[in-house]
Each structure stands twice: as structure tokens, then as C-alpha cells.
XYZ file of C-alpha atoms in Angstrom:
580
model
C 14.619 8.259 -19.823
C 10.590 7.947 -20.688
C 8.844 5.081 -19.085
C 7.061 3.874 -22.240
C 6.433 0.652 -20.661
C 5.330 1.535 -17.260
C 2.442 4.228 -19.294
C 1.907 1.374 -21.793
C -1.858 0.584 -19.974
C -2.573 4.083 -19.453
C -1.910 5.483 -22.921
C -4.184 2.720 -24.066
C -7.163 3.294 -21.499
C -6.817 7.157 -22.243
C -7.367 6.652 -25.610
C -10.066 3.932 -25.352
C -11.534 6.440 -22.788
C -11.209 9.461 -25.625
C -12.741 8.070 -28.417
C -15.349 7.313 -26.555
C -16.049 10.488 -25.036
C -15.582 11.858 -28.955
C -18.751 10.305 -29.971
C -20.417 12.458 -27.264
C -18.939 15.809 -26.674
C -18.101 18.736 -29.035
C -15.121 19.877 -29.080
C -13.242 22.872 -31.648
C -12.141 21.663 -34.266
C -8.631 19.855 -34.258
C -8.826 19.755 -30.540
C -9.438 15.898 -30.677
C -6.586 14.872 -33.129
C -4.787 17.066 -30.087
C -6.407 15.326 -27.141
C -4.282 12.296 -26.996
C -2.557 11.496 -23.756
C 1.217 12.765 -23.549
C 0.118 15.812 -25.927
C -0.128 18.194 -23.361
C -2.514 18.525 -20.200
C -4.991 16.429 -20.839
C -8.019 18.686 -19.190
C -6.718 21.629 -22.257
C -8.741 20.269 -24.213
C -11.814 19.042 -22.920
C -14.087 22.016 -23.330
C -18.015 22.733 -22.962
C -20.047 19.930 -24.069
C -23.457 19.423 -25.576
C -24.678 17.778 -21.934
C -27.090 20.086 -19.754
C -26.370 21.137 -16.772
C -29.652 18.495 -15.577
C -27.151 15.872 -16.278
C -25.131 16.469 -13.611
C -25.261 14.874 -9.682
C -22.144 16.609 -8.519
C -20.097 19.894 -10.060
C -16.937 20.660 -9.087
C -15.817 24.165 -9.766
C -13.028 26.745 -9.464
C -10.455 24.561 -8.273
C -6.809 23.932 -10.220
C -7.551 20.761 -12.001
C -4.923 17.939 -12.279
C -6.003 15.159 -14.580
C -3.298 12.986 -12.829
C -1.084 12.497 -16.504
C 1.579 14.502 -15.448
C 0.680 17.681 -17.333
C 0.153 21.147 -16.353
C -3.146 21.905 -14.517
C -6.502 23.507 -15.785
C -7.211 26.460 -13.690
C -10.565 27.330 -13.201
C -12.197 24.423 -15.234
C -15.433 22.566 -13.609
C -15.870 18.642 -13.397
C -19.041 17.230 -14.236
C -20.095 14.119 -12.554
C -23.334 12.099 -13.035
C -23.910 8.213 -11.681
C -20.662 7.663 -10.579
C -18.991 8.845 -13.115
C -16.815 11.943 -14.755
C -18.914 12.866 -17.745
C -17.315 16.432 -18.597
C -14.113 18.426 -17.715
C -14.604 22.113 -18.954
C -16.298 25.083 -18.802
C -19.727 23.779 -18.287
C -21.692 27.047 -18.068
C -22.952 29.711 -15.426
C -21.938 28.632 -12.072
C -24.920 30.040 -10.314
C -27.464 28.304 -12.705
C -25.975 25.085 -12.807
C -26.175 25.477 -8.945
C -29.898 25.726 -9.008
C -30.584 22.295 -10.610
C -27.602 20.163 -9.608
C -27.761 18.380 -6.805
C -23.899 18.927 -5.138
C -21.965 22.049 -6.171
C -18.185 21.896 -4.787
C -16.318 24.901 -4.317
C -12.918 24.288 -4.693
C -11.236 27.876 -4.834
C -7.900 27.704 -4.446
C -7.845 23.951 -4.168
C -6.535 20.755 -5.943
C -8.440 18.933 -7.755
C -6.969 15.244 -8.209
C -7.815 12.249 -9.095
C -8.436 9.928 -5.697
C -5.085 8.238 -4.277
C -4.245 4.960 -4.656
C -1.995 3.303 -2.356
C -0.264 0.518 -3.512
C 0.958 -1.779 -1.198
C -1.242 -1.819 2.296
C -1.634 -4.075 5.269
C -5.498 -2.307 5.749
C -6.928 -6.482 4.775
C -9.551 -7.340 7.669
C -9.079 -3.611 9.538
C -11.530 -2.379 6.861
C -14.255 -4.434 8.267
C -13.847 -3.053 11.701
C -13.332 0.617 10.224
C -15.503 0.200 7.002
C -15.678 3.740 6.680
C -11.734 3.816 5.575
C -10.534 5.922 8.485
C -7.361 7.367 8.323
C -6.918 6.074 4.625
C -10.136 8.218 3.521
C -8.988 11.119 5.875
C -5.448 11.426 3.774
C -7.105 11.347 0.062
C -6.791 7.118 -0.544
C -10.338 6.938 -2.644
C -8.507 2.942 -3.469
C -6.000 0.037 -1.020
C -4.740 -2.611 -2.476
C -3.773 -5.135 0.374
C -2.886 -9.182 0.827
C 1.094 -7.703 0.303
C 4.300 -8.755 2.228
C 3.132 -12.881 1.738
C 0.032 -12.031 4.411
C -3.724 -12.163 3.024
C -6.309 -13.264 4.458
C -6.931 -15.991 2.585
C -6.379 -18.758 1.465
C -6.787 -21.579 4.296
C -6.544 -25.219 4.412
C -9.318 -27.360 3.684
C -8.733 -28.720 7.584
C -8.418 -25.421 9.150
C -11.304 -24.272 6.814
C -13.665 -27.286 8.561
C -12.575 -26.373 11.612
C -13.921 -22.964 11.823
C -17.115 -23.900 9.929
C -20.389 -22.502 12.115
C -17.886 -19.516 13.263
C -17.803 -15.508 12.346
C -14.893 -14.110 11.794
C -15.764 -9.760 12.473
C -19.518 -10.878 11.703
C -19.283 -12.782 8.758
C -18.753 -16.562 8.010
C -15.535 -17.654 8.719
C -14.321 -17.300 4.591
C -11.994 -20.082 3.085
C -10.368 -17.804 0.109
C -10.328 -14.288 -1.610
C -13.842 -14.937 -2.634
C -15.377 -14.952 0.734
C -13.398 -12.172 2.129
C -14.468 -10.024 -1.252
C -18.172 -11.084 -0.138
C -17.680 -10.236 3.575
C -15.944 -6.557 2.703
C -19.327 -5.845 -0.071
C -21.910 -7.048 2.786
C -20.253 -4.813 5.447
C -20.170 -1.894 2.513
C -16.879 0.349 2.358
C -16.180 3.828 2.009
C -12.864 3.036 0.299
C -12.249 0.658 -2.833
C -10.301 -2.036 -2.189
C -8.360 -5.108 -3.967
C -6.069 -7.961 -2.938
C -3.164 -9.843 -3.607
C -3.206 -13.470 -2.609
C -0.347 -13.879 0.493
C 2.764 -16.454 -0.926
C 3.085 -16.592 2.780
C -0.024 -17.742 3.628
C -0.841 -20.065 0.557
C 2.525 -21.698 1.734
C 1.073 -22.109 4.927
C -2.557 -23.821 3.691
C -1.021 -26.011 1.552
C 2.581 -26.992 2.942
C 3.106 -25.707 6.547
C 4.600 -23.264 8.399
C 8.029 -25.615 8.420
C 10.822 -24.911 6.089
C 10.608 -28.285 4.195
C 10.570 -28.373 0.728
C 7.118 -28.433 -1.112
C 6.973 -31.729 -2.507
C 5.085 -32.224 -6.386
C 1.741 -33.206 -4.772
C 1.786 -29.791 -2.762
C 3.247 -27.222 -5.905
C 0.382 -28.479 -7.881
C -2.023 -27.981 -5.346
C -0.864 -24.248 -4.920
C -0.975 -24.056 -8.104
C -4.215 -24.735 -8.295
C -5.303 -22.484 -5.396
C -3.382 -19.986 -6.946
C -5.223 -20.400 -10.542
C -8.836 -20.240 -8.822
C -7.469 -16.976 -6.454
C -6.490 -15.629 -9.723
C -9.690 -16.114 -11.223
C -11.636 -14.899 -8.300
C -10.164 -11.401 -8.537
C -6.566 -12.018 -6.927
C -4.643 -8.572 -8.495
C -1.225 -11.153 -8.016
C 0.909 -12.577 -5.507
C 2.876 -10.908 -3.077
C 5.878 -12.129 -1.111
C 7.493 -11.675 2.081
C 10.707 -12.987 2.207
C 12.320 -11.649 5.389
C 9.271 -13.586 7.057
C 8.161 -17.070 8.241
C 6.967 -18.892 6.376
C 7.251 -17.777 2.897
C 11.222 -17.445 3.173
C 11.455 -21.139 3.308
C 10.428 -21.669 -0.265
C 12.908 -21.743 -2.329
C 13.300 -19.381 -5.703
C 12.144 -22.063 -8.121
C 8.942 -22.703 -5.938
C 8.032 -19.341 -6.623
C 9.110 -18.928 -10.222
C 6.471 -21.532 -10.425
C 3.754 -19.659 -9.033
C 4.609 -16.539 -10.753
C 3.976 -18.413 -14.168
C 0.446 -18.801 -12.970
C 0.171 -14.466 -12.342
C 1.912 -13.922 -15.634
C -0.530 -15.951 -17.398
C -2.915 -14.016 -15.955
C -1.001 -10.627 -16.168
C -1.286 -9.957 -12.388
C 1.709 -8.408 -10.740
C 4.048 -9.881 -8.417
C 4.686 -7.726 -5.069
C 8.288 -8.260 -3.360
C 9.364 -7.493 0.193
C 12.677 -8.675 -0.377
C 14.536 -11.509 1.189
C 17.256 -8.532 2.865
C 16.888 -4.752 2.932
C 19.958 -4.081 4.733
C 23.634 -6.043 4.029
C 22.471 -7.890 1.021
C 19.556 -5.661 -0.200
C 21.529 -5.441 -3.694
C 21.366 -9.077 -4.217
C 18.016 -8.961 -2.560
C 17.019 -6.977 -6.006
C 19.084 -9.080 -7.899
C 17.378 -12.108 -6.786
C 13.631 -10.143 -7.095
C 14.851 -9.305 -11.090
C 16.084 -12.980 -11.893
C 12.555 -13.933 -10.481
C 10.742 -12.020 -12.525
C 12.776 -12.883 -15.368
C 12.375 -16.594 -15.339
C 8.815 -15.990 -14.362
C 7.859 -13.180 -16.838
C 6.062 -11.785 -14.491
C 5.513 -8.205 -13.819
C 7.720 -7.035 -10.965
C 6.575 -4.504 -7.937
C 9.500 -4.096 -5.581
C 7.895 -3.310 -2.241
C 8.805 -0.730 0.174
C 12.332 0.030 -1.058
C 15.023 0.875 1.186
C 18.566 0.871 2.343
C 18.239 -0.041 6.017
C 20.846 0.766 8.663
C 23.943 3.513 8.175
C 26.111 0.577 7.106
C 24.149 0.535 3.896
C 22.921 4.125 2.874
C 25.410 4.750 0.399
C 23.913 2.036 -1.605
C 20.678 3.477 -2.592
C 22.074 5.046 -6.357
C 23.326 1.475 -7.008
C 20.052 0.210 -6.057
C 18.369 2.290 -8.434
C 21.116 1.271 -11.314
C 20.387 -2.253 -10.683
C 16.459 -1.685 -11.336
C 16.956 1.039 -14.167
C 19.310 -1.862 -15.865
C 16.390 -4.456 -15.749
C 13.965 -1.965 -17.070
C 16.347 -1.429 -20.377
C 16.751 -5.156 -20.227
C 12.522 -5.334 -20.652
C 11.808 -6.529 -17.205
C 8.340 -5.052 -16.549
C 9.533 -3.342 -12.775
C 8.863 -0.324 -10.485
C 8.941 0.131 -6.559
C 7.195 1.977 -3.849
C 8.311 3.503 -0.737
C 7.135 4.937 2.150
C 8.030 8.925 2.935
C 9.115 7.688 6.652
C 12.707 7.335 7.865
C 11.608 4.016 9.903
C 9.961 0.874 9.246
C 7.426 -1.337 10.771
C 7.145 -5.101 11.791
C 7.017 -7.593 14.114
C 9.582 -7.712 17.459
C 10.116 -11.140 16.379
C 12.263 -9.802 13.544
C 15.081 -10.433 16.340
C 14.844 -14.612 16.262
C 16.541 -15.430 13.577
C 14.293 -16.433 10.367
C 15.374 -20.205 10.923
C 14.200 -20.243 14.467
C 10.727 -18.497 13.449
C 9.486 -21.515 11.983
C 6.595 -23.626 13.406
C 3.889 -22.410 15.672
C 4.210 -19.536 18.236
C 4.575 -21.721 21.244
C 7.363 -23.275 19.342
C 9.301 -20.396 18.771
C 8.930 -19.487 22.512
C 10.055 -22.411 23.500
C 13.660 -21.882 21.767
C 13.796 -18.412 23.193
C 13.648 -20.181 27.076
C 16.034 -23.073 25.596
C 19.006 -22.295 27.111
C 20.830 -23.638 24.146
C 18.801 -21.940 21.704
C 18.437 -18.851 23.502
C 21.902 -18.417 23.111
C 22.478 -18.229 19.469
C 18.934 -16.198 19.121
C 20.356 -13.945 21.739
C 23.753 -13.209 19.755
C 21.621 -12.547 16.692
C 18.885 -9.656 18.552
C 22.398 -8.163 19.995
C 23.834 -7.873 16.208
C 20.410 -6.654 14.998
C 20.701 -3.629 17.910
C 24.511 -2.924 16.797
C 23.340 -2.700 13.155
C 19.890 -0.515 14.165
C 22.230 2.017 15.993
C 21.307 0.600 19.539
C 18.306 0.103 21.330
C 17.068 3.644 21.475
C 15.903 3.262 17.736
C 12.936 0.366 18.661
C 10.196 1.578 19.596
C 7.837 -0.968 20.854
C 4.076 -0.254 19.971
C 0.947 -0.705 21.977
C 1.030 -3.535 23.894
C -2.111 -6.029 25.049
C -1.425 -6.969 28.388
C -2.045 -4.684 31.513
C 1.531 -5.778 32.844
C 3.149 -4.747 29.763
C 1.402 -1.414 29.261
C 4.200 0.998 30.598
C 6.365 -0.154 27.745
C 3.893 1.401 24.930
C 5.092 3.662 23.041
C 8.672 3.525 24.748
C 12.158 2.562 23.104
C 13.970 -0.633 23.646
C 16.718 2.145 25.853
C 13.794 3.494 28.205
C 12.457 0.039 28.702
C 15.610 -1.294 30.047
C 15.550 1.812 32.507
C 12.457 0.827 33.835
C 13.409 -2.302 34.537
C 16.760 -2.526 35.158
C 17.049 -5.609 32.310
C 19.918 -5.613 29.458
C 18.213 -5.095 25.666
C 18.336 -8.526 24.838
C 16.546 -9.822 28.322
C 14.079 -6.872 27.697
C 13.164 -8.109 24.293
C 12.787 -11.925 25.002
C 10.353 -10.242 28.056
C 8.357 -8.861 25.780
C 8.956 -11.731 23.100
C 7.809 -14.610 25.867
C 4.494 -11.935 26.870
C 3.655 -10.752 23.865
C 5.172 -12.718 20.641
C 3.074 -10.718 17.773
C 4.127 -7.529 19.053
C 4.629 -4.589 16.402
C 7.844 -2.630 16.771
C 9.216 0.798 14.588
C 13.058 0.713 13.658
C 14.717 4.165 12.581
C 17.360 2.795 10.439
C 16.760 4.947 7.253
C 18.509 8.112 5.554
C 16.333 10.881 4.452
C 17.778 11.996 1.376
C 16.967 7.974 0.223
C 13.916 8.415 0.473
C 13.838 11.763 -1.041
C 16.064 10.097 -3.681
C 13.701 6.989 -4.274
C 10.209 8.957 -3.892
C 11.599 11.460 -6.755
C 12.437 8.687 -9.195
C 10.359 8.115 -12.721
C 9.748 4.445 -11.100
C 8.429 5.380 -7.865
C 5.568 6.330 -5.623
C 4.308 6.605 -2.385
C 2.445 3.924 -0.581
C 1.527 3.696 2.815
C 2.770 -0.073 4.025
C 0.205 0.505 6.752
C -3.505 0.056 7.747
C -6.926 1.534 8.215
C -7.184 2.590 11.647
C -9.157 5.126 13.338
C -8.964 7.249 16.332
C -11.593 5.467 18.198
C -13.228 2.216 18.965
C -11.243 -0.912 18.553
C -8.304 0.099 16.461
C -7.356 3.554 18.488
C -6.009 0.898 20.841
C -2.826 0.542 19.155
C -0.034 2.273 18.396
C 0.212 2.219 14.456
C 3.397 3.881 12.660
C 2.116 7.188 11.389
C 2.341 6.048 8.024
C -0.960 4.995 8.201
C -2.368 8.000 8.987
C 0.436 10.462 6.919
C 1.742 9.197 4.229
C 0.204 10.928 1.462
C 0.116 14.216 3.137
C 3.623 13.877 4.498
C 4.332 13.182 0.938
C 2.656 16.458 -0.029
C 4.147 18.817 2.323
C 7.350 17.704 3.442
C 8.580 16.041 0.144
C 6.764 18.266 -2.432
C 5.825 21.374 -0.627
C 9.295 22.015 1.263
C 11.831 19.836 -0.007
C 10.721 20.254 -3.608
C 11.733 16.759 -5.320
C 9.272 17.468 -8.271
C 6.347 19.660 -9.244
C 2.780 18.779 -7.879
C 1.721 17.686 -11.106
C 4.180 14.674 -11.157
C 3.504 14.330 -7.903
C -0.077 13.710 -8.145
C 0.607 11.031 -11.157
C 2.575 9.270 -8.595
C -0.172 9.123 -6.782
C -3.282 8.334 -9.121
C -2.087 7.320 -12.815
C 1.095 6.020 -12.046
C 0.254 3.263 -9.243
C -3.493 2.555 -11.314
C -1.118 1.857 -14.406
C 0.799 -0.890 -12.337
C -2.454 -2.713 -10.920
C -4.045 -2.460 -13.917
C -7.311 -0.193 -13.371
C -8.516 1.069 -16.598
C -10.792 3.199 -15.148
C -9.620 5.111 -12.622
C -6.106 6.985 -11.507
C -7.575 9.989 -14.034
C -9.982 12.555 -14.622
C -11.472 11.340 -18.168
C -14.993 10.948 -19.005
C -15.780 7.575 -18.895
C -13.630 7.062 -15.598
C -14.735 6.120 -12.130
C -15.090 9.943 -10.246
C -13.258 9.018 -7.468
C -11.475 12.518 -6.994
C -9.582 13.723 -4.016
C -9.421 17.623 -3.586
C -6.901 18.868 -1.233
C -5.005 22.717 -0.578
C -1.295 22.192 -1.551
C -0.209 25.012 0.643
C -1.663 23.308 3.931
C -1.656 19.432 3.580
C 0.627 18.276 5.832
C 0.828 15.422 8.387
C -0.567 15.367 12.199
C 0.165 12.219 13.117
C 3.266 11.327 15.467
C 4.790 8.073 16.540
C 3.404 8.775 19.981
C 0.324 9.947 18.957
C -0.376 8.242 15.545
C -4.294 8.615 15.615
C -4.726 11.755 14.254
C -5.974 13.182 10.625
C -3.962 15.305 8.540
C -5.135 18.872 7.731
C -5.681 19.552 3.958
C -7.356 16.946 2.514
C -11.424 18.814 1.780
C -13.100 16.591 0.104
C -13.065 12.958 -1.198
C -15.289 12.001 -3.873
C -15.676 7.922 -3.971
C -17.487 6.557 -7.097
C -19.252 9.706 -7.509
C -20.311 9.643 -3.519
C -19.357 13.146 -1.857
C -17.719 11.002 1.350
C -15.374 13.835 3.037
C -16.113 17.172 3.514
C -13.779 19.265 5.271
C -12.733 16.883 7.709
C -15.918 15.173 8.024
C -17.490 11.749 7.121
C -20.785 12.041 5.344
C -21.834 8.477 5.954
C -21.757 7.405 2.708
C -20.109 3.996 2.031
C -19.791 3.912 -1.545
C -16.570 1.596 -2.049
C -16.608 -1.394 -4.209
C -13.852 -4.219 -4.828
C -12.421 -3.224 -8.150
């Protein structure tokens, strides 16, 4: 069926964006009763214009221009862009004269011309201050992140903790107390991607009520409340949950039905990583539907999956359940990442009950011998249902001991040193309790199947990182180096599971619809020239699990807020991202 609802903001933005860029340009007559969006491609009809070719700081010409609607291409057509901004899509005169007095002429023969990518649901958060540039989001196309997801932002903190870290930097800047302050500290450093936040349930739970599971009592929902309100009004795109994880799982649904009334009010958009993705993920999206519906809120489900072979056949069910809440008028759509394995934290194999409190806490169950028992039995069932321990692989670890594990499986671990799996992972658990694992627990024609729907799109669920300094330290999933060109040339190029031009709306118009950026996620006049150009035939990822840190061939050029940033594999020093 046609998602009306989901292209509700962008039909209205196009238009806005049109009628504005009416009063300016000339265009043949009846071509602007045409130009309305869903007509056909919306660069058919923008034509030469009455601007000079003076106007102009960048041209982009003879690439295959994709407006990001949906619609067939424009071959051959030229973008015009002038502070910052698209100003004409056309034929826009002599190529070698307008290269005489413009200041940046882009060939892109035999290229894509897109609008920038937007990836929806990111962990990048405090990484972009140590890679401002955007590293290996910039090198894959991402012109915009959106972050804070999965319950974890950084921000908002206690007023205690908040005095306690007063006179401290935190990567430079003032030690920030809420999204405010992290905004400032991400515009002093200056970006080279654009960037925007949800505020962390997780972590609000945690400044306000603990990291216990206790019920909040009335004293402590109004005070979220309240943080939540001024988040909100700060710039907070929503709130995001993370219910498989400490210690946002201990609130209970009404608790966050609450909160949710305060992002509906402000039409923000709630971001789910479900309570279960595996046994129960069916009532998992049950449960993420009936919150939305008592909430009215706008529902995101995050990185959606059917995890472990137990549960692959449920992924057309899945997408019934959501396709059923969509007729109903629920306000819903999902990512997913084009990987068959997720990412998180090796403490994924204490049960959720036993993750409560601080760190030390936790470890001291693990080395309860009581405890340890029942958290043992429940990291042996997790193996059984991951297909054993040769599917964890353990990332990079901090300690000098545990280096010889990075990069391994649980399986070659245990071979090294002669432990069972679950005496290998409370090792590692007791050493190194943040640790990041990857599980492959996921089919790929899911993901083909999920990626391909009307309601989805790819987003990274990963990080900026870069291949040197600080962050080339760890051991990232490839995700955050590959997603969108993975997405490009295995899923599109190869495996075929729709045309590029869809694909690139899943990319651009599609995920800026659900945020709610009225200005960017197309080529329009009027819009934001943040433009990714990229050859179909050659994107493809580098990246491996061993060797994540690498950038993807493909992407040419990125264009950031009219800022020529990439070219050809290169950063051109130009840090022209802003919080949108």
C-alpha cells in the first residue's frame, strides 16, 4: 500500500519548498501546476532559471541526479549551489563558462548525485568530539547522525553528579549537565557532519531515580517530566529506549507512556530497542505499538530483527504486526542494519535483573558463588540459543593481559586458555565489565526482507570512528564504517531488493521525513545542499570484523551545507556541520 502518512511532512515541505522557488525561477508553462511532489521525478521539471551563473559557489554537473523522492533520475542535469544552499536544478548553461566564474565545478560523469545520508539511529554521541571531522560516517555518504538512541545520551545528569564534576572537562569542554551543553560543546569543537539527539530514557532514569529497579515514585515522574519538557525544548528530537538494558528496563510501561505524552506534545519521535528481539520479539512489538498507542506518540522501532535460528521464521509476522498498526493509524516505521550480527555489551550474558546497581555490584554477583550460579545457567542458555560460542566475537579489549582475546570468538578463547565458555566470559566479565561483543544470530534474507520494505531503511546502530588516533584502538562492528555502502552494493547492486532510486529515498527523504527535517533529505531549492555523490557500480564495503577501520570505495564527494568536505577519498578540512 502507499505510505501517505509516513510522506505526510515531506509532501508538505516539498510544496512549501516549491512555491517558494516559483516566485523565483521560470519555468515553461504548466510545468509548475506539474511540479508537485509524487507527480513524477521531481528534478523533470526544474529547468534553466533566470539566476546567473555569478550566483553560484559550487556547480555540480553531468552526474545522474536523484532528488531523493523516489522518482526516476535526471540525467545530465547540473545543481546549482550558492551559501549553503541548492538554488537551481537544471540546465544552467555552458559548462565551460560557468566554470570560469564559479568558484567549485564538480564533475560527476557517470556518478550519483544524492541527496546526503541520514542515518537514523547512531551511537556516534561524544565520538564526534574526538573525530569531529565525522570519520567513517563522512567517508560512507552520512552528510547527518542522529544519536542519544537505545536509552544512552549523554545527558541528562543529576543535579549531585552534575556538582560533582563542576571545575572538570569532559574531551575539552565543561563537564555539560544536559542536551544543551553537549549541543554547545559539539558547535565549539565544529563538525564536519550534522548531528541531533534524542534524550536517553535510560539515562534520565538514571539522573533522576537510580540505576535500581524500584519503582519511580510521584516526586521522581514529575521531575523527569520536567527534565524531559526542558530536553524537549532545548532541541531533544525525542526519547529513545533501551529495554533489553539496565536501567531503563526497570521502568515499567506506564512510566514511559508518561514520558511519551511529553514527546507527543511536542511531536518528537519515540525510538525503541525493544524489551526482546529473539523468543518474544513479537510481543516485544506488541508491547512497542500499545506504547505508542496510549502515548500517541510517533513510533521508530529500532534496529529490527529476528535474532537466533529459533526465531527467523518470524520476520513476515513481524512485519504483519507493524503493517496492522499502521492501518490502525499508529504513526510507525523501523530501521535495520544490512549486517547479519549485532553489537553490545558482553554483559548481555548476566541476566537483566542481576545488571542492576553499579559495576562493582554486578561483579560482585558474578564471584558470589550463589549468584554465579544462576547467572552462569543463563550465559550457557544465551550460547545454546546464539549457536555456540564460536558466534561471539569479543572486540578490542583495554588491558595488556587481555589483548590476545581481541578480535577472537568466545570458541578460540577457550582454546587459548583451556577455560569452559562460561568461565571464559565471567574472565573477561570480572577484567573488563564494559566490554563490546558481535553476535551472528541473524538470517540474511530478513534483512533483505526488512531493508526492502515501504517502512524501512538503513541505519548504521554504530559510531564515528576513524582509522587512527584514539578511536582506531577498538574493534568497532563494521557497521560503522559500511553500512550505507554495504547497503548499496550488496543489497541494491547484487541482490537487487529495489531500484536505486527507492533506495536512495530510504536513505535521504524517507529517514528526514521521520525526524522531522524540513529542509533537507532532498534536492529542492530552498533545501540545505548537503549532497552525497557516489558511483553505483563501485560502492561497496571495505571494512571487516577483523579489520573494521577501513573506508569504503565509491563514495566521491560529500557536500555538507554547501561545504565541498570529501573529495575522492579525501578530507578537505572543512568542518561545516551544524546541530539541526
Amino acid at each position: 500500500m502507499e505510505n501517505k502518512n509516513l510522506k505526510q511532512n515531506l509532501d508538505e515541505s516539498t510544496r512549501m519548498s516549491r512555491r517558494g522557488f516559483l516566485k523565483t525561477a521560470s519555468f515553461a508553462a504548466g510545468a509548475a501546476g506539474a511540479a508537485m511532489f509524487g507527480a513524477s521525478s521531481v528534478g523533470t521539471f526544474l529547468t534553466s532559471c533566470t539566476t546567473t551563473k555569478e550566483h553560484f559557489d559550487t556547480i555540480i554537473a553531468n552526474g545522474v541526479v536523484y532528488c531523493g523522492d523516489g522518482k526516476a533520475p535526471m540525467k545530465g542535469a547540473m545543481v546549482g549551489i550558492k551559501d549553503g544552499k541548492i538554488v537551481e536544478i537544471g540546465k544552467l548553461g555552458n559548462l565551460k563558462n560557468l566554470s570560469e566564474h564559479c568558484k567549485n565545478v564538480i564533475d560527476a560523469e557517470g556518478l550519483a548525485v544524492s541527496p546526503g545520508f541520514i542515518d537514523i539511529h547512531s551511537h556516534t554521541d561524544t565520538n564526534l568530539l574526538i573525530a569531529p571531522d565525522g570519520g567513517s560516517k563522512l567517508y560512507q555518504g552520512v552528510t547527518t547522525d542522529i544519536g542519544g538512541n537505545c536509552g544512552d545520551s549523554p545527558f541528562p545528569y543529576s543535579d549531585e553528579y552534575f556538582a560533582s564534576k563542576q571545575g572538570t572537562l569532559r574531551h575539552g569542554f565543561p563537564f555539560w549537565k544536559d542536551i544543551d551543553g553537549f549541543y554547545e560543546a559539539l558547535r565549539a569543537k565544529k563538525i564536519g557532519i550534522n548531528y541531533k539527539s534524542y534524550t536517553g530514557q535510560g539515562q534520565l532514569r538514571s539522573a533522576v531515580v537510580g540505576d535500581n529497579a524500584v519503582k519511580a515514585t510521584p516526586e521522581q515522574m514529575k521531575k523527569m517530566i520536567e527534565i524531559l519538557e526542558a530536553e524537549m525544548a532545548m532541541g531533544s528530537l525525542g526519547l529513545s529506549c533501551g529495554l533489553e538494558y539496565a536501567p531503563g528496563s526497570y521502568a515499567s510501561n506506564d512510566e514511559i507512556v508518561e514520558l511519551l505524552k511529553v514527546v507527543a506534545k511536542h511531536n518528537g519521535l519515540f525510538a525503541i530497542h525493544m524489551r526482546n528481539e529473539d523468543d518474544r520479539v513479537e510481543e516485544s512489538i506488541a508491547e512497542a505499538i500499545d506504547i505508542a498507542r496510549k502515548s500517541g506518540v510517533r513510533l521508530q522501532i529500532s534496529h529490527l530483527k529476528a535474532q537466533n535460528a529459533a526465531n527467523w521464521h518470524k520476520g513476515p509476522n513481524m512485519l504483519k504486526l507493524i503493517e496492522n498498526a499502521r492501518a490502525e493509524g499508529i504513526d510507525i516505521a523501523f530501521d535495520r542494519y544490512p549486517y547479519i550480527a549485532f553489537s553490545t555489551g558482553m554483559n548481555c550474558f548476566v541476566p537483566l535483573d542481576m545488571r542492576q546497581g553499579s559495576m562493582e555490584e554486578v561483579q560482585a554477583r558474578i564471584r558470589n558463588p550463589r549468584t554465579e550460579k544462576v547467572i552462569a545457567e543463563y550465559a550457557n542458555s544465551r550460547l545454546k540459543r546464539l549457536g555456540g560460542p564460536q558466534n561471539v566475537l569479543i572486540a578490542a579489549c583495554d588491558k595488556p593481559e587481555n589483548a590476545m582475546f581481541s578480535g577472537k570468538n568466545v570458541a578460540e578463547c577457550c582454546e587459548l586458555t583451556g577455560l569452559e565458555p562460561w568461565p571464559m566470559i565471567k574472565k573477561i566479565l570480572l577484567s573488563e565489565y564494559y566490554l563490546q561483543m558481535v553476535g551472528f544470530a541473524m538470517k540474511d534474507e530478513n534483512v533483505q526482507m526488512f531493508l526492502a520494505h515501504e517502512l524501512g531503511m538503513p541505519a548504521s546502530d554504530g559510531s564515528v570512528y576513524s582509522p587512527v588516533g584514539e578511536l582506531s584502538k577498538e574493534i568497532p562492528h563494521p557497521r560503522s564504517y559500511g553500512t550505507f555502502p554495504r547497503f548499496f552494493g550488496k543489497y541494491i547492486r547484487e541482490d537487487k531488493i529495489c531500484d536505486l532510486q527507492t533506495a536512495i529515498y530510504k536513505c535521504t527523504a524517507l529517514p528526514a521525513s521521520r525526524i522531522g527535517l524540513k529542509d533537507r533529505g532532498l534536492l529542492l531549492p530552498g533545501y540545505a545542499a548537503d549532497i552525497t555523490i557516489f558511483n553505483p557500480e563501485t560502492i561497496a564495503e571495505a571494512c571487516t570484523y577483523q579489520n573494521p577501520h577501513q573506508y569504503s570505495p565509491g563514495i566521491e564527494h560529500v557536500i555538507v551545507n554547501g561545504v565541498h568536505t570529501l573529495e575522492k577519498g579525501n578530507f578537505l578540512g572543512n568542518y561545516a556541520g551544524v546541530i539541526v
